[in-house]
Amino acid sequence: GENVEQHPSTLSVQEGDSAVIKCTYSDSASNYFPWYKQELGKGPQLIIDIRSNVGEKKDQRIAVTLNKTAKHFSLHITETQPEDSAVYFCAASTPDGSRGTSYGKLTFGQGTILTVHP
Amino acid sequence: DAGVIQSPRHEVTEMGQEVTLRCKPISGHNSLFWYRQTMMRGLELLIYFNNNVPIDDSGMPEDRFSAKMPNASFSTLKIQPSEPRDSAVYFCASRLNRYTYEQYFGPGTRLTVT
């Protein structure tokens, strides 16, 4: 099955700096890569995602890049703010070809605790 | 619009008791997922429904766990009998349908089994 490794496990930055979180995956058939932000006591919130036919996607201060050859993808947050402090999870999804659907089990990385200091 | 709704938000029970967690997916969503989050194992999928039918329950840890989806707007995850190692945060997530990718999570139920 799919295996997702996420680094670093903790990341501390100063407000205004950039933050980068990296993930690698093992199954070359994986075709969907979401990123979730989880604040204390809340459920994971989908913040950005990318599909395997795209190399980069941006949404304001956040961006995700995908390198299918190397099987890794990264989350980039620019101009970080204290409210960006949270746990960030990457995930990978492999399509269920036998059923002809988009469904693929989401396999999550272990998470990165991001702290943005004012 | 209301997101995924879960109840209760917190549950404390004694070992051996039955526990039932509840989930209401986003209206119009046809796929529903149950996840468990622990420090040791992270976020792991327990079971997935599509159009109220269980599709993949390979993540259900053992027979003590069961899940049902009697209609499109309600699902339950039951643990009977509960054990201390079941202590975790249980999340429900929903997705529009089997042809879409985006999953939206509820706030979770924190379960403590003493």
PDB file of N, CA and C in Angstrom, chain B residues 1-61:
ATOM      1  N   ASP B   1     -23.293  27.421   4.966  1.00  0.00           N
ATOM      2  CA  ASP B   1     -23.693  26.014   4.908  1.00  0.00           C
ATOM      3  C   ASP B   1     -23.073  25.246   6.063  1.00  0.00           C
ATOM      4  N   ALA B   2     -23.831  24.313   6.640  1.00  0.00           N
ATOM      5  CA  ALA B   2     -23.315  23.508   7.722  1.00  0.00           C
ATOM      6  C   ALA B   2     -22.296  22.538   7.175  1.00  0.00           C
ATOM      7  N   GLY B   3     -21.242  22.342   7.931  1.00  0.00           N
ATOM      8  CA  GLY B   3     -20.250  21.352   7.553  1.00  0.00           C
ATOM      9  C   GLY B   3     -20.652  19.996   8.087  1.00  0.00           C
ATOM     10  N   VAL B   4     -19.679  19.105   8.198  1.00  0.00           N
ATOM     11  CA  VAL B   4     -19.919  17.793   8.778  1.00  0.00           C
ATOM     12  C   VAL B   4     -20.174  17.971  10.278  1.00  0.00           C
ATOM     13  N   ILE B   5     -21.204  17.328  10.767  1.00  0.00           N
ATOM     14  CA  ILE B   5     -21.572  17.448  12.179  1.00  0.00           C
ATOM     15  C   ILE B   5     -21.326  16.121  12.879  1.00  0.00           C
ATOM     16  N   GLN B   6     -20.647  16.182  14.013  1.00  0.00           N
ATOM     17  CA  GLN B   6     -20.383  14.981  14.787  1.00  0.00           C
ATOM     18  C   GLN B   6     -20.861  15.175  16.222  1.00  0.00           C
ATOM     19  N   SER B   7     -21.333  14.072  16.797  1.00  0.00           N
ATOM     20  CA  SER B   7     -21.711  14.103  18.206  1.00  0.00           C
ATOM     21  C   SER B   7     -21.454  12.745  18.844  1.00  0.00           C
ATOM     22  N   PRO B   8     -21.154  12.719  20.140  1.00  0.00           N
ATOM     23  CA  PRO B   8     -20.832  13.886  20.948  1.00  0.00           C
ATOM     24  C   PRO B   8     -19.448  14.415  20.614  1.00  0.00           C
ATOM     25  N   ARG B   9     -19.072  15.558  21.124  1.00  0.00           N
ATOM     26  CA  ARG B   9     -17.730  16.086  20.891  1.00  0.00           C
ATOM     27  C   ARG B   9     -16.730  15.427  21.833  1.00  0.00           C
ATOM     28  N   HIS B  10     -17.191  15.057  22.993  1.00  0.00           N
ATOM     29  CA  HIS B  10     -16.343  14.363  23.956  1.00  0.00           C
ATOM     30  C   HIS B  10     -17.142  13.213  24.568  1.00  0.00           C
ATOM     31  N   GLU B  11     -16.448  12.097  24.783  1.00  0.00           N
ATOM     32  CA  GLU B  11     -17.089  10.930  25.379  1.00  0.00           C
ATOM     33  C   GLU B  11     -16.090  10.264  26.302  1.00  0.00           C
ATOM     34  N   VAL B  12     -16.499  10.100  27.561  1.00  0.00           N
ATOM     35  CA  VAL B  12     -15.676   9.374  28.527  1.00  0.00           C
ATOM     36  C   VAL B  12     -16.491   8.182  28.991  1.00  0.00           C
ATOM     37  N   THR B  13     -15.898   7.014  28.892  1.00  0.00           N
ATOM     38  CA  THR B  13     -16.627   5.810  29.253  1.00  0.00           C
ATOM     39  C   THR B  13     -15.687   4.817  29.915  1.00  0.00           C
ATOM     40  N   GLU B  14     -16.277   3.855  30.561  1.00  0.00           N
ATOM     41  CA  GLU B  14     -15.464   2.827  31.216  1.00  0.00           C
ATOM     42  C   GLU B  14     -15.271   1.629  30.296  1.00  0.00           C
ATOM     43  N   MET B  15     -14.164   0.977  30.468  1.00  0.00           N
ATOM     44  CA  MET B  15     -13.858  -0.221  29.692  1.00  0.00           C
ATOM     45  C   MET B  15     -15.030  -1.198  29.763  1.00  0.00           C
ATOM     46  N   GLY B  16     -15.372  -1.748  28.605  1.00  0.00           N
ATOM     47  CA  GLY B  16     -16.452  -2.717  28.543  1.00  0.00           C
ATOM     48  C   GLY B  16     -17.790  -2.136  28.132  1.00  0.00           C
ATOM     49  N   GLN B  17     -17.893  -0.806  28.199  1.00  0.00           N
ATOM     50  CA  GLN B  17     -19.152  -0.173  27.825  1.00  0.00           C
ATOM     51  C   GLN B  17     -19.251  -0.015  26.303  1.00  0.00           C
ATOM     52  N   GLU B  18     -20.480   0.101  25.835  1.00  0.00           N
ATOM     53  CA  GLU B  18     -20.731   0.370  24.420  1.00  0.00           C
ATOM     54  C   GLU B  18     -20.662   1.863  24.155  1.00  0.00           C
ATOM     55  N   VAL B  19     -20.039   2.225  23.062  1.00  0.00           N
ATOM     56  CA  VAL B  19     -19.911   3.631  22.678  1.00  0.00           C
ATOM     57  C   VAL B  19     -20.460   3.794  21.264  1.00  0.00           C
ATOM     58  N   THR B  20     -21.256   4.822  21.049  1.00  0.00           N
ATOM     59  CA  THR B  20     -21.781   5.117  19.714  1.00  0.00           C
ATOM     60  C   THR B  20     -21.457   6.548  19.339  1.00  0.00           C
ATOM     61  N   LEU B  21     -20.756   6.692  18.237  1.00  0.00           N
ATOM     62  CA  LEU B  21     -20.403   8.007  17.702  1.00  0.00           C
ATOM     63  C   LEU B  21     -21.292   8.274  16.489  1.00  0.00           C
ATOM     64  N   ARG B  22     -21.666   9.541  16.321  1.00  0.00           N
ATOM     65  CA  ARG B  22     -22.626   9.891  15.279  1.00  0.00           C
ATOM     66  C   ARG B  22     -22.063  10.928  14.330  1.00  0.00           C
ATOM     67  N   CYS B  23     -22.539  10.857  13.088  1.00  0.00           N
ATOM     68  CA  CYS B  23     -22.050  11.780  12.062  1.00  0.00           C
ATOM     69  C   CYS B  23     -23.160  12.138  11.087  1.00  0.00           C
ATOM     70  N   LYS B  24     -23.235  13.412  10.773  1.00  0.00           N
ATOM     71  CA  LYS B  24     -24.123  13.891   9.723  1.00  0.00           C
ATOM     72  C   LYS B  24     -23.252  14.524   8.645  1.00  0.00           C
ATOM     73  N   PRO B  25     -23.210  13.955   7.450  1.00  0.00           N
ATOM     74  CA  PRO B  25     -22.355  14.512   6.394  1.00  0.00           C
ATOM     75  C   PRO B  25     -22.931  15.810   5.840  1.00  0.00           C
ATOM     76  N   ILE B  26     -22.137  16.479   5.032  1.00  0.00           N
ATOM     77  CA  ILE B  26     -22.609  17.678   4.359  1.00  0.00           C
ATOM     78  C   ILE B  26     -23.770  17.299   3.442  1.00  0.00           C
ATOM     79  N   SER B  27     -24.809  18.106   3.459  1.00  0.00           N
ATOM     80  CA  SER B  27     -25.987  17.810   2.656  1.00  0.00           C
ATOM     81  C   SER B  27     -25.624  17.673   1.181  1.00  0.00           C
ATOM     82  N   GLY B  28     -26.080  16.594   0.570  1.00  0.00           N
ATOM     83  CA  GLY B  28     -25.795  16.368  -0.849  1.00  0.00           C
ATOM     84  C   GLY B  28     -24.563  15.523  -1.100  1.00  0.00           C
ATOM     85  N   HIS B  29     -23.770  15.292  -0.051  1.00  0.00           N
ATOM     86  CA  HIS B  29     -22.589  14.447  -0.207  1.00  0.00           C
ATOM     87  C   HIS B  29     -22.985  12.974  -0.117  1.00  0.00           C
ATOM     88  N   ASN B  30     -22.414  12.179  -1.012  1.00  0.00           N
ATOM     89  CA  ASN B  30     -22.788  10.772  -1.089  1.00  0.00           C
ATOM     90  C   ASN B  30     -21.728   9.814  -0.562  1.00  0.00           C
ATOM     91  N   SER B  31     -20.559  10.340  -0.213  1.00  0.00           N
ATOM     92  CA  SER B  31     -19.485   9.490   0.309  1.00  0.00           C
ATOM     93  C   SER B  31     -19.165   9.925   1.734  1.00  0.00           C
ATOM     94  N   LEU B  32     -18.947   8.939   2.598  1.00  0.00           N
ATOM     95  CA  LEU B  32     -18.666   9.243   4.000  1.00  0.00           C
ATOM     96  C   LEU B  32     -17.539   8.349   4.494  1.00  0.00           C
ATOM     97  N   PHE B  33     -16.647   8.970   5.259  1.00  0.00           N
ATOM     98  CA  PHE B  33     -15.465   8.273   5.751  1.00  0.00           C
ATOM     99  C   PHE B  33     -15.385   8.419   7.278  1.00  0.00           C
ATOM    100  N   TRP B  34     -14.950   7.364   7.945  1.00  0.00           N
ATOM    101  CA  TRP B  34     -14.623   7.416   9.373  1.00  0.00           C
ATOM    102  C   TRP B  34     -13.113   7.229   9.534  1.00  0.00           C
ATOM    103  N   TYR B  35     -12.487   8.169  10.275  1.00  0.00           N
ATOM    104  CA  TYR B  35     -11.053   8.117  10.554  1.00  0.00           C
ATOM    105  C   TYR B  35     -10.837   8.076  12.065  1.00  0.00           C
ATOM    106  N   ARG B  36      -9.662   7.586  12.429  1.00  0.00           N
ATOM    107  CA  ARG B  36      -9.233   7.626  13.831  1.00  0.00           C
ATOM    108  C   ARG B  36      -7.871   8.313  13.872  1.00  0.00           C
ATOM    109  N   GLN B  37      -7.680   9.186  14.867  1.00  0.00           N
ATOM    110  CA  GLN B  37      -6.403   9.885  15.011  1.00  0.00           C
ATOM    111  C   GLN B  37      -5.812   9.621  16.382  1.00  0.00           C
ATOM    112  N   THR B  38      -4.595   9.097  16.395  1.00  0.00           N
ATOM    113  CA  THR B  38      -3.843   8.885  17.631  1.00  0.00           C
ATOM    114  C   THR B  38      -2.422   9.402  17.431  1.00  0.00           C
ATOM    115  N   MET B  39      -1.748   9.643  18.525  1.00  0.00           N
ATOM    116  CA  MET B  39      -0.366  10.108  18.422  1.00  0.00           C
ATOM    117  C   MET B  39       0.508   9.041  17.774  1.00  0.00           C
ATOM    118  N   MET B  40       0.258   7.789  18.128  1.00  0.00           N
ATOM    119  CA  MET B  40       1.119   6.713  17.639  1.00  0.00           C
ATOM    120  C   MET B  40       0.900   6.404  16.160  1.00  0.00           C
ATOM    121  N   ARG B  41      -0.342   6.394  15.714  1.00  0.00           N
ATOM    122  CA  ARG B  41      -0.666   5.921  14.376  1.00  0.00           C
ATOM    123  C   ARG B  41      -1.124   7.032  13.433  1.00  0.00           C
ATOM    124  N   GLY B  42      -1.235   8.249  13.951  1.00  0.00           N
ATOM    125  CA  GLY B  42      -1.660   9.352  13.094  1.00  0.00           C
ATOM    126  C   GLY B  42      -3.114   9.207  12.667  1.00  0.00           C
ATOM    127  N   LEU B  43      -3.415   9.699  11.481  1.00  0.00           N
ATOM    128  CA  LEU B  43      -4.767   9.632  10.925  1.00  0.00           C
ATOM    129  C   LEU B  43      -4.900   8.373  10.075  1.00  0.00           C
ATOM    130  N   GLU B  44      -5.840   7.524  10.415  1.00  0.00           N
ATOM    131  CA  GLU B  44      -6.013   6.289   9.663  1.00  0.00           C
ATOM    132  C   GLU B  44      -7.491   6.079   9.325  1.00  0.00           C
ATOM    133  N   LEU B  45      -7.728   5.628   8.111  1.00  0.00           N
ATOM    134  CA  LEU B  45      -9.087   5.390   7.643  1.00  0.00           C
ATOM    135  C   LEU B  45      -9.619   4.093   8.238  1.00  0.00           C
ATOM    136  N   LEU B  46     -10.830   4.169   8.783  1.00  0.00           N
ATOM    137  CA  LEU B  46     -11.466   2.972   9.338  1.00  0.00           C
ATOM    138  C   LEU B  46     -12.400   2.323   8.328  1.00  0.00           C
ATOM    139  N   ILE B  47     -13.307   3.132   7.756  1.00  0.00           N
ATOM    140  CA  ILE B  47     -14.302   2.599   6.845  1.00  0.00           C
ATOM    141  C   ILE B  47     -14.804   3.705   5.930  1.00  0.00           C
ATOM    142  N   TYR B  48     -15.286   3.327   4.775  1.00  0.00           N
ATOM    143  CA  TYR B  48     -15.778   4.265   3.769  1.00  0.00           C
ATOM    144  C   TYR B  48     -17.117   3.768   3.217  1.00  0.00           C
ATOM    145  N   PHE B  49     -18.080   4.692   3.107  1.00  0.00           N
ATOM    146  CA  PHE B  49     -19.390   4.416   2.525  1.00  0.00           C
ATOM    147  C   PHE B  49     -19.565   5.217   1.241  1.00  0.00           C
ATOM    148  N   ASN B  50     -20.252   4.628   0.294  1.00  0.00           N
ATOM    149  CA  ASN B  50     -20.684   5.365  -0.871  1.00  0.00           C
ATOM    150  C   ASN B  50     -22.163   5.053  -1.093  1.00  0.00           C
ATOM    151  N   ASN B  51     -22.973   6.088  -1.205  1.00  0.00           N
ATOM    152  CA  ASN B  51     -24.423   5.893  -1.326  1.00  0.00           C
ATOM    153  C   ASN B  51     -24.961   4.935  -0.257  1.00  0.00           C
ATOM    154  N   ASN B  52     -24.500   5.140   0.961  1.00  0.00           N
ATOM    155  CA  ASN B  52     -24.945   4.405   2.149  1.00  0.00           C
ATOM    156  C   ASN B  52     -24.440   2.967   2.221  1.00  0.00           C
ATOM    157  N   VAL B  53     -23.641   2.540   1.272  1.00  0.00           N
ATOM    158  CA  VAL B  53     -23.149   1.169   1.235  1.00  0.00           C
ATOM    159  C   VAL B  53     -21.682   1.147   1.654  1.00  0.00           C
ATOM    160  N   PRO B  54     -21.319   0.262   2.592  1.00  0.00           N
ATOM    161  CA  PRO B  54     -19.892   0.185   2.964  1.00  0.00           C
ATOM    162  C   PRO B  54     -19.070  -0.366   1.807  1.00  0.00           C
ATOM    163  N   ILE B  55     -18.034   0.357   1.439  1.00  0.00           N
ATOM    164  CA  ILE B  55     -17.203  -0.007   0.293  1.00  0.00           C
ATOM    165  C   ILE B  55     -15.880  -0.633   0.742  1.00  0.00           C
ATOM    166  N   ASP B  56     -15.281  -0.057   1.758  1.00  0.00           N
ATOM    167  CA  ASP B  56     -13.972  -0.519   2.215  1.00  0.00           C
ATOM    168  C   ASP B  56     -13.925  -0.425   3.733  1.00  0.00           C
ATOM    169  N   ASP B  57     -13.916  -1.560   4.392  1.00  0.00           N
ATOM    170  CA  ASP B  57     -13.834  -1.569   5.857  1.00  0.00           C
ATOM    171  C   ASP B  57     -12.547  -2.230   6.322  1.00  0.00           C
ATOM    172  N   SER B  58     -11.556  -2.247   5.468  1.00  0.00           N
ATOM    173  CA  SER B  58     -10.300  -2.920   5.795  1.00  0.00           C
ATOM    174  C   SER B  58      -9.552  -2.269   6.943  1.00  0.00           C
ATOM    175  N   GLY B  59      -9.895  -1.034   7.252  1.00  0.00           N
ATOM    176  CA  GLY B  59      -9.235  -0.336   8.343  1.00  0.00           C
ATOM    177  C   GLY B  59      -9.894  -0.528   9.695  1.00  0.00           C
ATOM    178  N   MET B  60     -11.034  -1.162   9.730  1.00  0.00           N
ATOM    179  CA  MET B  60     -11.705  -1.407  11.011  1.00  0.00           C
ATOM    180  C   MET B  60     -10.834  -2.361  11.812  1.00  0.00           C
ATOM    181  N   PRO B  61     -10.420  -1.940  13.015  1.00  0.00           N
ATOM    182  CA  PRO B  61      -9.410  -2.710  13.745  1.00  0.00           C
ATOM    183  C   PRO B  61      -9.835  -4.123  14.138  1.00  0.00           C
TER     184      PRO B  61
END
